[in-house]
PDB file of C-alpha atoms and ligand atoms in Angstrom:
ATOM      1  CA  MET A   1      53.247 -53.336 146.095  1.00 93.00           C
ATOM      2  CA  ALA A   2      57.123 -53.421 145.997  1.00 98.00           C
ATOM      3  CA  ILE A   3      58.220 -50.574 145.458  1.00 98.00           C
ATOM      4  CA  GLU A   4      60.906 -52.048 142.427  1.00 98.00           C
ATOM      5  CA  ASN A   5      57.223 -53.175 141.089  1.00 98.00           C
ATOM      6  CA  VAL A   6      55.775 -49.729 141.082  1.00 98.00           C
ATOM      7  CA  ILE A   7      58.846 -47.900 139.574  1.00 98.00           C
ATOM      8  CA  SER A   8      59.469 -50.974 136.410  1.00 98.00           C
ATOM      9  CA  ARG A   9      55.693 -50.379 135.915  1.00 98.00           C
ATOM     10  CA  ALA A  10      55.376 -46.851 136.104  1.00 98.00           C
ATOM     11  CA  ILE A  11      57.596 -47.368 132.846  1.00 98.00           C
ATOM     12  CA  VAL A  12      55.848 -49.739 131.304  1.00 98.00           C
ATOM     13  CA  GLN A  13      52.908 -48.001 131.495  1.00 98.00           C
ATOM     14  CA  ASN A  14      54.184 -44.470 130.822  1.00 98.00           C
ATOM     15  CA  PHE A  15      56.233 -45.410 127.275  1.00 98.00           C
ATOM     16  CA  SER A  16      54.375 -47.380 126.194  1.00 98.00           C
ATOM     17  CA  THR A  17      50.961 -45.263 126.105  1.00 98.00           C
ATOM     18  CA  LYS A  18      54.354 -42.435 124.642  1.00 98.00           C
ATOM     19  CA  PHE A  19      54.949 -45.085 122.604  1.00 98.00           C
ATOM     20  CA  GLN A  20      51.111 -45.709 121.601  1.00 98.00           C
ATOM     21  CA  GLU A  21      50.551 -42.094 120.692  1.00 98.00           C
ATOM     22  CA  ASN A  22      52.969 -41.683 118.538  1.00 98.00           C
ATOM     23  CA  LEU A  23      51.790 -44.576 116.146  1.00 98.00           C
ATOM     24  CA  ILE A  24      50.627 -42.040 113.865  1.00 98.00           C
ATOM     25  CA  VAL A  25      52.002 -38.964 113.649  1.00 98.00           C
ATOM     26  CA  ASP A  26      51.821 -35.559 111.633  1.00 98.00           C
ATOM     27  CA  ALA A  27      56.149 -35.305 110.863  1.00 98.00           C
ATOM     28  CA  ALA A  28      58.820 -38.628 111.832  1.00 98.00           C
ATOM     29  CA  ILE A  29      61.774 -37.326 111.566  1.00 99.00           C
ATOM     30  CA  VAL A  30      64.191 -39.240 111.348  1.00 99.00           C
ATOM     31  CA  GLY A  31      67.780 -38.056 113.447  1.00 98.00           C
ATOM     32  CA  GLY A  32      68.291 -36.305 116.179  1.00 98.00           C
ATOM     33  CA  GLY A  33      70.680 -34.439 114.463  1.00 98.00           C
ATOM     34  CA  PRO A  34      70.106 -30.340 114.859  1.00 98.00           C
ATOM     35  CA  SER A  35      68.155 -29.723 112.187  1.00 98.00           C
ATOM     36  CA  GLY A  36      65.820 -32.655 112.950  1.00 99.00           C
ATOM     37  CA  LEU A  37      65.381 -31.351 117.507  1.00 99.00           C
ATOM     38  CA  VAL A  38      64.434 -27.947 115.117  1.00 99.00           C
ATOM     39  CA  ALA A  39      61.754 -29.333 113.055  1.00 99.00           C
ATOM     40  CA  ALA A  40      61.054 -30.529 115.649  1.00 99.00           C
ATOM     41  CA  LYS A  41      60.129 -28.106 117.894  1.00 99.00           C
ATOM     42  CA  TYR A  42      58.728 -25.780 114.981  1.00 98.00           C
ATOM     43  CA  LEU A  43      56.228 -28.308 114.033  1.00 98.00           C
ATOM     44  CA  ALA A  44      54.935 -29.308 118.158  1.00 98.00           C
ATOM     45  CA  ASP A  45      55.221 -24.786 118.272  1.00 98.00           C
ATOM     46  CA  ALA A  46      52.781 -25.129 115.053  1.00 98.00           C
ATOM     47  CA  GLY A  47      49.676 -27.534 116.705  1.00 98.00           C
ATOM     48  CA  PHE A  48      51.603 -30.945 115.012  1.00 98.00           C
ATOM     49  CA  ARG A  49      52.230 -34.490 116.467  1.00 98.00           C
ATOM     50  CA  ALA A  50      56.037 -34.622 116.144  1.00 98.00           C
ATOM     51  CA  ALA A  51      58.138 -37.728 117.102  1.00 99.00           C
ATOM     52  CA  VAL A  52      62.081 -37.855 116.326  1.00 99.00           C
ATOM     53  CA  PHE A  53      63.745 -40.907 115.630  1.00 99.00           C
ATOM     54  CA  GLU A  54      67.510 -41.684 117.315  1.00 99.00           C
ATOM     55  CA  ARG A  55      70.063 -44.220 115.728  1.00 98.00           C
ATOM     56  CA  LYS A  56      72.152 -43.264 119.349  1.00 98.00           C
ATOM     57  CA  LEU A  57      71.546 -43.311 122.800  1.00 98.00           C
ATOM     58  CA  ALA A  58      71.421 -39.737 122.694  1.00 98.00           C
ATOM     59  CA  PRO A  59      69.416 -37.244 120.485  1.00 98.00           C
ATOM     60  CA  GLY A  60      71.443 -34.606 119.403  1.00 98.00           C
ATOM     61  CA  GLY A  61      73.685 -35.762 116.285  1.00 98.00           C
ATOM     62  CA  GLY A  62      77.204 -33.808 115.549  1.00 98.00           C
ATOM     63  CA  THR A  63      76.354 -31.339 117.664  1.00 97.00           C
ATOM     64  CA  TRP A  64      78.247 -32.344 120.242  1.00 98.00           C
ATOM     65  CA  GLY A  65      81.640 -32.403 119.988  1.00 97.00           C
ATOM     66  CA  GLY A  66      82.463 -28.896 118.992  1.00 98.00           C
ATOM     67  CA  GLY A  67      85.417 -28.974 115.562  1.00 98.00           C
ATOM     68  CA  MET A  68      87.697 -31.768 116.216  1.00 98.00           C
ATOM     69  CA  LEU A  69      86.285 -31.473 119.727  1.00 98.00           C
ATOM     70  CA  PHE A  70      86.632 -28.166 120.699  1.00 98.00           C
ATOM     71  CA  ASN A  71      83.591 -28.183 122.085  1.00 98.00           C
ATOM     72  CA  GLU A  72      82.800 -25.009 121.019  1.00 98.00           C
ATOM     73  CA  VAL A  73      80.767 -23.949 116.835  1.00 98.00           C
ATOM     74  CA  VAL A  74      79.291 -21.145 114.517  1.00 98.00           C
ATOM     75  CA  VAL A  75      76.871 -19.904 113.539  1.00 98.00           C
ATOM     76  CA  GLN A  76      76.403 -16.955 111.530  1.00 98.00           C
ATOM     77  CA  GLN A  77      73.753 -13.361 112.882  1.00 98.00           C
ATOM     78  CA  ASP A  78      70.590 -14.908 110.533  1.00 98.00           C
ATOM     79  CA  ALA A  79      70.788 -17.551 112.840  1.00 98.00           C
ATOM     80  CA  LEU A  80      70.684 -16.571 115.988  1.00 98.00           C
ATOM     81  CA  GLY A  81      66.659 -15.789 116.122  1.00 98.00           C
ATOM     82  CA  ILE A  82      65.925 -19.817 116.784  1.00 99.00           C
ATOM     83  CA  LEU A  83      68.945 -20.462 119.584  1.00 98.00           C
ATOM     84  CA  ASP A  84      67.081 -17.113 120.944  1.00 98.00           C
ATOM     85  CA  ASP A  85      63.880 -19.006 120.866  1.00 98.00           C
ATOM     86  CA  PHE A  86      65.969 -22.141 122.685  1.00 98.00           C
ATOM     87  CA  LYS A  87      67.562 -19.743 124.463  1.00 98.00           C
ATOM     88  CA  ILE A  88      71.298 -20.778 123.901  1.00 98.00           C
ATOM     89  CA  ASP A  89      73.519 -18.848 125.004  1.00 98.00           C
ATOM     90  CA  TYR A  90      76.055 -16.987 122.131  1.00 98.00           C
ATOM     91  CA  ALA A  91      78.809 -14.160 121.837  1.00 98.00           C
ATOM     92  CA  GLU A  92      80.161 -11.910 118.936  1.00 98.00           C
ATOM     93  CA  ILE A  93      83.514 -13.449 117.941  1.00 98.00           C
ATOM     94  CA  ASN A  94      85.630 -10.386 118.402  1.00 96.00           C
ATOM     95  CA  ASP A  95      87.686  -9.161 114.843  1.00 96.00           C
ATOM     96  CA  ALA A  96      84.377 -11.332 112.951  1.00 97.00           C
ATOM     97  CA  PRO A  97      81.377  -8.924 112.860  1.00 96.00           C
ATOM     98  CA  GLY A  98      77.972 -10.775 112.342  1.00 97.00           C
ATOM     99  CA  TYR A  99      79.756 -14.436 113.595  1.00 98.00           C
ATOM    100  CA  TYR A 100      79.806 -15.927 117.124  1.00 98.00           C
ATOM    101  CA  THR A 101      80.904 -18.803 119.308  1.00 98.00           C
ATOM    102  CA  LEU A 102      78.654 -21.273 121.672  1.00 98.00           C
ATOM    103  CA  ASP A 103      78.894 -24.342 123.692  1.00 98.00           C
ATOM    104  CA  SER A 104      78.568 -26.623 121.408  1.00 98.00           C
ATOM    105  CA  VAL A 105      77.373 -29.326 124.408  1.00 98.00           C
ATOM    106  CA  GLU A 106      74.619 -26.416 125.529  1.00 98.00           C
ATOM    107  CA  MET A 107      73.835 -26.105 121.805  1.00 98.00           C
ATOM    108  CA  ALA A 108      72.651 -30.286 121.726  1.00 98.00           C
ATOM    109  CA  SER A 109      71.430 -30.052 125.111  1.00 98.00           C
ATOM    110  CA  GLY A 110      69.531 -27.028 124.709  1.00 98.00           C
ATOM    111  CA  LEU A 111      68.256 -27.983 120.793  1.00 99.00           C
ATOM    112  CA  ILE A 112      66.568 -31.632 122.493  1.00 99.00           C
ATOM    113  CA  PHE A 113      65.637 -29.287 125.430  1.00 98.00           C
ATOM    114  CA  GLY A 114      64.065 -26.843 123.585  1.00 98.00           C
ATOM    115  CA  ALA A 115      62.032 -29.764 120.912  1.00 99.00           C
ATOM    116  CA  MET A 116      60.809 -31.182 124.359  1.00 98.00           C
ATOM    117  CA  LYS A 117      59.274 -28.745 125.732  1.00 98.00           C
ATOM    118  CA  ALA A 118      57.489 -28.146 122.933  1.00 98.00           C
ATOM    119  CA  GLY A 119      55.926 -31.474 123.006  1.00 98.00           C
ATOM    120  CA  ALA A 120      57.835 -33.550 120.412  1.00 98.00           C
ATOM    121  CA  LYS A 121      58.900 -36.877 121.666  1.00 98.00           C
ATOM    122  CA  ILE A 122      62.122 -38.019 120.779  1.00 98.00           C
ATOM    123  CA  PHE A 123      62.739 -42.208 121.001  1.00 98.00           C
ATOM    124  CA  ASN A 124      65.522 -42.688 121.494  1.00 98.00           C
ATOM    125  CA  SER A 125      67.888 -45.323 120.992  1.00 98.00           C
ATOM    126  CA  VAL A 126      65.815 -46.884 117.422  1.00 98.00           C
ATOM    127  CA  SER A 127      66.918 -47.191 114.047  1.00 98.00           C
ATOM    128  CA  VAL A 128      64.822 -46.639 111.137  1.00 98.00           C
ATOM    129  CA  GLU A 129      65.307 -49.190 108.690  1.00 98.00           C
ATOM    130  CA  ASP A 130      62.851 -48.436 105.880  1.00 98.00           C
ATOM    131  CA  ILE A 131      59.973 -47.245 104.917  1.00 98.00           C
ATOM    132  CA  VAL A 132      56.300 -47.833 104.461  1.00 98.00           C
ATOM    133  CA  PHE A 133      55.470 -46.794 100.973  1.00 97.00           C
ATOM    134  CA  LYS A 134      51.461 -46.914  99.603  1.00 95.00           C
ATOM    135  CA  ASP A 135      49.780 -45.315  96.773  1.00 93.00           C
ATOM    136  CA  ARG A 136      52.821 -43.640  95.364  1.00 93.00           C
ATOM    137  CA  GLN A 137      53.752 -41.818  98.594  1.00 93.00           C
ATOM    138  CA  VAL A 138      56.255 -42.419 101.700  1.00 96.00           C
ATOM    139  CA  ALA A 139      53.996 -42.869 104.531  1.00 97.00           C
ATOM    140  CA  GLY A 140      55.554 -43.724 107.729  1.00 98.00           C
ATOM    141  CA  LEU A 141      58.233 -45.658 109.348  1.00 98.00           C
ATOM    142  CA  VAL A 142      60.247 -49.745 109.998  1.00 98.00           C
ATOM    143  CA  ILE A 143      61.845 -48.885 113.351  1.00 98.00           C
ATOM    144  CA  ASN A 144      63.635 -51.722 115.458  1.00 98.00           C
ATOM    145  CA  TRP A 145      65.515 -51.287 118.429  1.00 98.00           C
ATOM    146  CA  THR A 146      69.815 -50.278 117.308  1.00 98.00           C
ATOM    147  CA  PRO A 147      70.434 -53.039 119.573  1.00 98.00           C
ATOM    148  CA  VAL A 148      68.660 -55.158 116.901  1.00 98.00           C
ATOM    149  CA  GLU A 149      70.174 -53.802 114.736  1.00 98.00           C
ATOM    150  CA  ARG A 150      74.375 -53.216 115.680  1.00 98.00           C
ATOM    151  CA  LEU A 151      73.763 -57.202 117.022  1.00 98.00           C
ATOM    152  CA  ALA A 152      71.696 -58.317 113.693  1.00 97.00           C
ATOM    153  CA  MET A 153      69.332 -60.124 115.296  1.00 98.00           C
ATOM    154  CA  HIS A 154      66.520 -61.921 113.341  1.00 98.00           C
ATOM    155  CA  VAL A 155      64.071 -59.755 114.853  1.00 98.00           C
ATOM    156  CA  ASP A 156      60.661 -58.045 112.657  1.00 98.00           C
ATOM    157  CA  PRO A 157      60.344 -54.456 113.060  1.00 98.00           C
ATOM    158  CA  LEU A 158      57.803 -52.572 113.824  1.00 98.00           C
ATOM    159  CA  THR A 159      56.129 -49.426 112.112  1.00 98.00           C
ATOM    160  CA  VAL A 160      55.704 -45.568 112.717  1.00 98.00           C
ATOM    161  CA  MET A 161      52.825 -44.051 109.996  1.00 98.00           C
ATOM    162  CA  ALA A 162      53.128 -40.412 109.079  1.00 98.00           C
ATOM    163  CA  ALA A 163      51.962 -37.452 107.478  1.00 98.00           C
ATOM    164  CA  ALA A 164      55.240 -36.095 106.037  1.00 98.00           C
ATOM    165  CA  VAL A 165      58.595 -38.147 106.317  1.00 98.00           C
ATOM    166  CA  LEU A 166      61.710 -35.435 107.262  1.00 98.00           C
ATOM    167  CA  ASP A 167      65.468 -37.566 106.292  1.00 98.00           C
ATOM    168  CA  GLY A 168      67.849 -35.736 108.945  1.00 99.00           C
ATOM    169  CA  THR A 169      69.558 -38.226 108.724  1.00 98.00           C
ATOM    170  CA  GLY A 170      73.268 -36.571 107.811  1.00 98.00           C
ATOM    171  CA  HIS A 171      75.999 -36.553 105.638  1.00 96.00           C
ATOM    172  CA  PRO A 172      74.518 -40.347 104.567  1.00 97.00           C
ATOM    173  CA  SER A 173      70.816 -39.517 103.532  1.00 98.00           C
ATOM    174  CA  GLU A 174      69.960 -42.944 104.559  1.00 98.00           C
ATOM    175  CA  ILE A 175      66.095 -43.049 104.338  1.00 98.00           C
ATOM    176  CA  MET A 176      66.440 -40.969 100.596  1.00 98.00           C
ATOM    177  CA  GLN A 177      68.761 -43.977  99.567  1.00 98.00           C
ATOM    178  CA  LEU A 178      66.009 -46.701 101.068  1.00 97.00           C
ATOM    179  CA  ALA A 179      63.018 -45.193  99.189  1.00 97.00           C
ATOM    180  CA  ILE A 180      65.274 -45.124  96.435  1.00 98.00           C
ATOM    181  CA  ASN A 181      66.935 -49.128  96.632  1.00 97.00           C
ATOM    182  CA  LYS A 182      63.534 -50.333  98.003  1.00 95.00           C
ATOM    183  CA  ALA A 183      60.499 -48.079  96.488  1.00 95.00           C
ATOM    184  CA  GLY A 184      62.819 -47.191  92.984  1.00 95.00           C
ATOM    185  CA  VAL A 185      61.227 -43.940  92.907  1.00 95.00           C
ATOM    186  CA  LYS A 186      63.350 -40.652  91.350  1.00 97.00           C
ATOM    187  CA  LEU A 187      63.579 -38.087  93.617  1.00 97.00           C
ATOM    188  CA  ASP A 188      62.864 -34.561  92.831  1.00 95.00           C
ATOM    189  CA  THR A 189      66.428 -33.652  91.899  1.00 97.00           C
ATOM    190  CA  GLU A 190      68.298 -33.349  88.041  1.00 96.00           C
ATOM    191  CA  THR A 191      69.152 -36.959  87.529  1.00 97.00           C
ATOM    192  CA  GLY A 192      66.074 -38.622  90.118  1.00 97.00           C
ATOM    193  CA  GLY A 193      69.130 -39.653  92.336  1.00 98.00           C
ATOM    194  CA  ILE A 194      71.440 -39.059  94.994  1.00 98.00           C
ATOM    195  CA  LEU A 195      74.361 -36.391  94.034  1.00 98.00           C
ATOM    196  CA  GLY A 196      76.264 -36.509  96.890  1.00 98.00           C
ATOM    197  CA  GLU A 197      78.224 -33.972  98.922  1.00 97.00           C
ATOM    198  CA  LYS A 198      81.194 -31.653  97.358  1.00 97.00           C
ATOM    199  CA  PRO A 199      84.004 -30.855  99.623  1.00 98.00           C
ATOM    200  CA  MET A 200      84.536 -28.196 102.019  1.00 97.00           C
ATOM    201  CA  TRP A 201      83.499 -24.902 101.192  1.00 98.00           C
ATOM    202  CA  ALA A 202      81.992 -23.384 104.915  1.00 97.00           C
ATOM    203  CA  ASP A 203      79.451 -20.434 102.812  1.00 96.00           C
ATOM    204  CA  LYS A 204      78.379 -22.283  99.834  1.00 97.00           C
ATOM    205  CA  GLY A 205      77.645 -24.862 102.288  1.00 98.00           C
ATOM    206  CA  GLU A 206      75.447 -22.633 104.459  1.00 98.00           C
ATOM    207  CA  VAL A 207      73.862 -21.296 101.700  1.00 98.00           C
ATOM    208  CA  SER A 208      73.060 -24.588  99.739  1.00 97.00           C
ATOM    209  CA  THR A 209      71.851 -26.837 103.059  1.00 98.00           C
ATOM    210  CA  VAL A 210      68.942 -24.507 103.481  1.00 98.00           C
ATOM    211  CA  ALA A 211      68.794 -24.009  99.905  1.00 98.00           C
ATOM    212  CA  ASN A 212      68.270 -28.410  99.311  1.00 98.00           C
ATOM    213  CA  THR A 213      65.613 -27.749 102.411  1.00 98.00           C
ATOM    214  CA  LEU A 214      63.307 -29.255 100.136  1.00 98.00           C
ATOM    215  CA  GLU A 215      60.024 -32.108  99.349  1.00 98.00           C
ATOM    216  CA  TYR A 216      61.804 -34.834  97.435  1.00 98.00           C
ATOM    217  CA  TYR A 217      58.762 -37.063  96.837  1.00 97.00           C
ATOM    218  CA  PRO A 218      55.785 -36.674  97.676  1.00 95.00           C
ATOM    219  CA  GLY A 219      55.461 -37.173 101.812  1.00 95.00           C
ATOM    220  CA  LEU A 220      59.560 -37.366 101.807  1.00 98.00           C
ATOM    221  CA  PHE A 221      61.875 -34.041 102.448  1.00 98.00           C
ATOM    222  CA  ALA A 222      65.018 -33.892 103.561  1.00 98.00           C
ATOM    223  CA  SER A 223      66.852 -31.299 105.989  1.00 98.00           C
ATOM    224  CA  GLY A 224      69.939 -30.569 106.998  1.00 98.00           C
ATOM    225  CA  MET A 225      73.970 -31.910 105.590  1.00 98.00           C
ATOM    226  CA  ALA A 226      70.741 -35.266 104.620  1.00 98.00           C
ATOM    227  CA  ALA A 227      69.669 -32.739 101.525  1.00 98.00           C
ATOM    228  CA  ASN A 228      72.783 -30.976 100.922  1.00 97.00           C
ATOM    229  CA  ASN A 229      73.515 -35.429  99.721  1.00 98.00           C
ATOM    230  CA  VAL A 230      70.816 -35.181  98.016  1.00 98.00           C
ATOM    231  CA  ARG A 231      71.912 -32.334  95.699  1.00 98.00           C
ATOM    232  CA  GLY A 232      75.346 -32.284  95.573  1.00 97.00           C
ATOM    233  CA  GLY A 233      75.373 -28.861  97.810  1.00 97.00           C
ATOM    234  CA  TYR A 234      79.229 -28.508  99.556  1.00 97.00           C
ATOM    235  CA  ARG A 235      80.082 -29.574 103.167  1.00 96.00           C
ATOM    236  CA  MET A 236      80.491 -26.390 106.186  1.00 97.00           C
ATOM    237  CA  GLY A 237      81.987 -28.092 108.714  1.00 96.00           C
ATOM    238  CA  PRO A 238      81.418 -27.007 112.037  1.00 97.00           C
ATOM    239  CA  ILE A 239      79.390 -23.705 112.179  1.00 98.00           C
ATOM    240  CA  PHE A 240      75.892 -24.661 112.489  1.00 98.00           C
ATOM    241  CA  GLY A 241      73.540 -21.394 110.867  1.00 98.00           C
ATOM    242  CA  GLY A 242      72.660 -23.619 107.667  1.00 98.00           C
ATOM    243  CA  MET A 243      71.470 -26.774 110.301  1.00 98.00           C
ATOM    244  CA  LEU A 244      69.370 -24.921 111.949  1.00 98.00           C
ATOM    245  CA  MET A 245      68.175 -22.446 109.540  1.00 98.00           C
ATOM    246  CA  SER A 246      67.146 -25.757 107.187  1.00 98.00           C
ATOM    247  CA  GLY A 247      65.583 -27.274 110.333  1.00 99.00           C
ATOM    248  CA  LYS A 248      63.377 -24.276 110.476  1.00 99.00           C
ATOM    249  CA  LYS A 249      62.771 -24.262 107.033  1.00 99.00           C
ATOM    250  CA  ALA A 250      61.361 -27.806 107.141  1.00 99.00           C
ATOM    251  CA  ALA A 251      59.373 -27.405 109.660  1.00 98.00           C
ATOM    252  CA  GLY A 252      57.155 -24.762 107.879  1.00 98.00           C
ATOM    253  CA  LEU A 253      58.004 -26.921 104.895  1.00 98.00           C
ATOM    254  CA  ILE A 254      55.826 -29.540 106.010  1.00 98.00           C
ATOM    255  CA  ALA A 255      53.242 -27.472 108.463  1.00 98.00           C
ATOM    256  CA  ALA A 256      52.585 -26.226 104.762  1.00 98.00           C
ATOM    257  CA  LYS A 257      51.408 -29.936 103.387  1.00 97.00           C
ATOM    258  CA  LEU A 258      50.439 -30.788 105.963  1.00 97.00           C
ATOM    259  CA  SER A 259      47.743 -27.067 106.621  1.00 95.00           C
ATOM    260  CA  LYS A 260      46.446 -28.334 102.649  1.00 81.00           C
ATOM    261  CA  PRO A 261      42.410 -29.119 102.515  1.00 72.00           C
TER     262      PRO A 261
HETATM  263  O1  LIG B   1      74.270 -36.074 111.630  1.00 96.23           O
HETATM  264  P1  LIG B   1      73.499 -34.706 111.757  1.00 96.23           P
HETATM  265  O2  LIG B   1      73.903 -34.308 112.785  1.00 96.23           O
HETATM  266  O3  LIG B   1      72.445 -34.096 111.419  1.00 96.23           O
HETATM  267  P2  LIG B   1      72.356 -32.658 110.543  1.00 96.23           P
HETATM  268  O4  LIG B   1      70.957 -32.477 111.035  1.00 96.23           O
HETATM  269  O5  LIG B   1      73.931 -31.854 111.110  1.00 96.23           O
HETATM  270  C1  LIG B   1      74.449 -32.087 110.756  1.00 96.23           C
HETATM  271  C2  LIG B   1      75.506 -31.874 111.591  1.00 96.23           C
HETATM  272  O6  LIG B   1      75.707 -32.027 112.573  1.00 96.23           O
HETATM  273  C3  LIG B   1      77.593 -31.483 111.527  1.00 96.23           C
HETATM  274  C4  LIG B   1      77.227 -30.981 109.752  1.00 96.23           C
HETATM  275  C5  LIG B   1      78.348 -29.574 109.483  1.00 96.23           C
HETATM  276  O7  LIG B   1      78.878 -29.401 109.642  1.00 96.23           O
HETATM  277  O8  LIG B   1      78.478 -31.707 108.700  1.00 96.23           O
HETATM  278  O9  LIG B   1      77.368 -32.981 110.886  1.00 96.23           O
HETATM  279  O10 LIG B   1      72.227 -32.521 109.035  1.00 96.23           O
HETATM  280  O11 LIG B   1      72.850 -36.049 112.703  1.00 96.23           O
HETATM  281  C6  LIG B   1      72.030 -36.952 112.221  1.00 96.23           C
HETATM  282  C7  LIG B   1      71.626 -37.835 113.543  1.00 96.23           C
HETATM  283  O12 LIG B   1      71.105 -38.157 113.116  1.00 96.23           O
HETATM  284  C8  LIG B   1      71.081 -40.165 113.364  1.00 96.23           C
HETATM  285  C9  LIG B   1      72.001 -40.362 113.039  1.00 96.23           C
HETATM  286  O13 LIG B   1      72.948 -41.582 114.038  1.00 96.23           O
HETATM  287  C10 LIG B   1      72.361 -38.496 113.733  1.00 96.23           C
HETATM  288  O14 LIG B   1      72.318 -38.520 115.628  1.00 96.23           O
HETATM  289  N1  LIG B   1      70.622 -40.958 112.493  1.00 96.23           N
HETATM  290  C11 LIG B   1      71.296 -41.576 110.652  1.00 96.23           C
HETATM  291  N2  LIG B   1      70.023 -42.345 110.453  1.00 96.23           N
HETATM  292  C12 LIG B   1      69.735 -43.108 111.028  1.00 96.23           C
HETATM  293  C13 LIG B   1      69.281 -42.071 112.331  1.00 96.23           C
HETATM  294  C14 LIG B   1      68.772 -43.985 111.412  1.00 96.23           C
HETATM  295  N3  LIG B   1      68.066 -44.250 109.672  1.00 96.23           N
HETATM  296  N4  LIG B   1      67.575 -43.792 112.116  1.00 96.23           N
HETATM  297  C15 LIG B   1      67.460 -42.999 113.382  1.00 96.23           C
HETATM  298  N5  LIG B   1      68.627 -42.152 113.447  1.00 96.23           N
END
């Protein structure tokens, strides 16, 4: 067989196997930002089948660009254990004990690598355009290739069934919005809807990111900025400890729910 055929066949066969193995998952994570990637790693570590669906070619979300393209980010002491689990380096800020800087490219690549090495699968250039909603439960995702979405091609999507769906889509909370708009669900918030993100207040935002990481509807969880948008939390800029801890909390909530008999 010509080497050209060997290459093409190997890619098509391996992708097909990987895709088929992830058409039914324990946790479908929408968005490969920091909170989604951290959730994926800890779920995979705990033995759950976790798949991340990321719209962009490169997962990592808002981590790559640091602050205003200065490719450094800050984390606080409480999140260091997570960086250690991913083997990502950091250094304490001289005049701000308890706060650390790290290279944003190392963080993005480290989170991606760590999630994959734990056994999570990442499907990049895949956009989630809808949810599967059955028996008053969020039961899966409707997906299509991002180029199909971007070019508005009239191509039907495919589906992934999941026991739990995590909205890790960042500021717009796209999956929560879809659940409200298309399934008419009431989320577990004061109004039943999305309260909307508040302006920047870094320390409050860090706390609320973790506090707002919750199951908002049976089968539907939110992490990171998506969680803050749903429950009216503050934004925080390029400090990422809250995002990492939110991902770990989301993994714990999902694992607890899926482990119930
Ligand atoms: O926004 P993002 O990095 O998510 P996060 O985990 O972290 C937020 C921080 O990066 C930063 C911040 C810290 O101060 O505020 O913004 O909350 O990543 C979200 C990812 O989800 C993808 C999107 O491309 C991005 O990589 N995404 C969004 N909608 C969809 C999606 C969708 N419908 N389908 C697939 N991926």
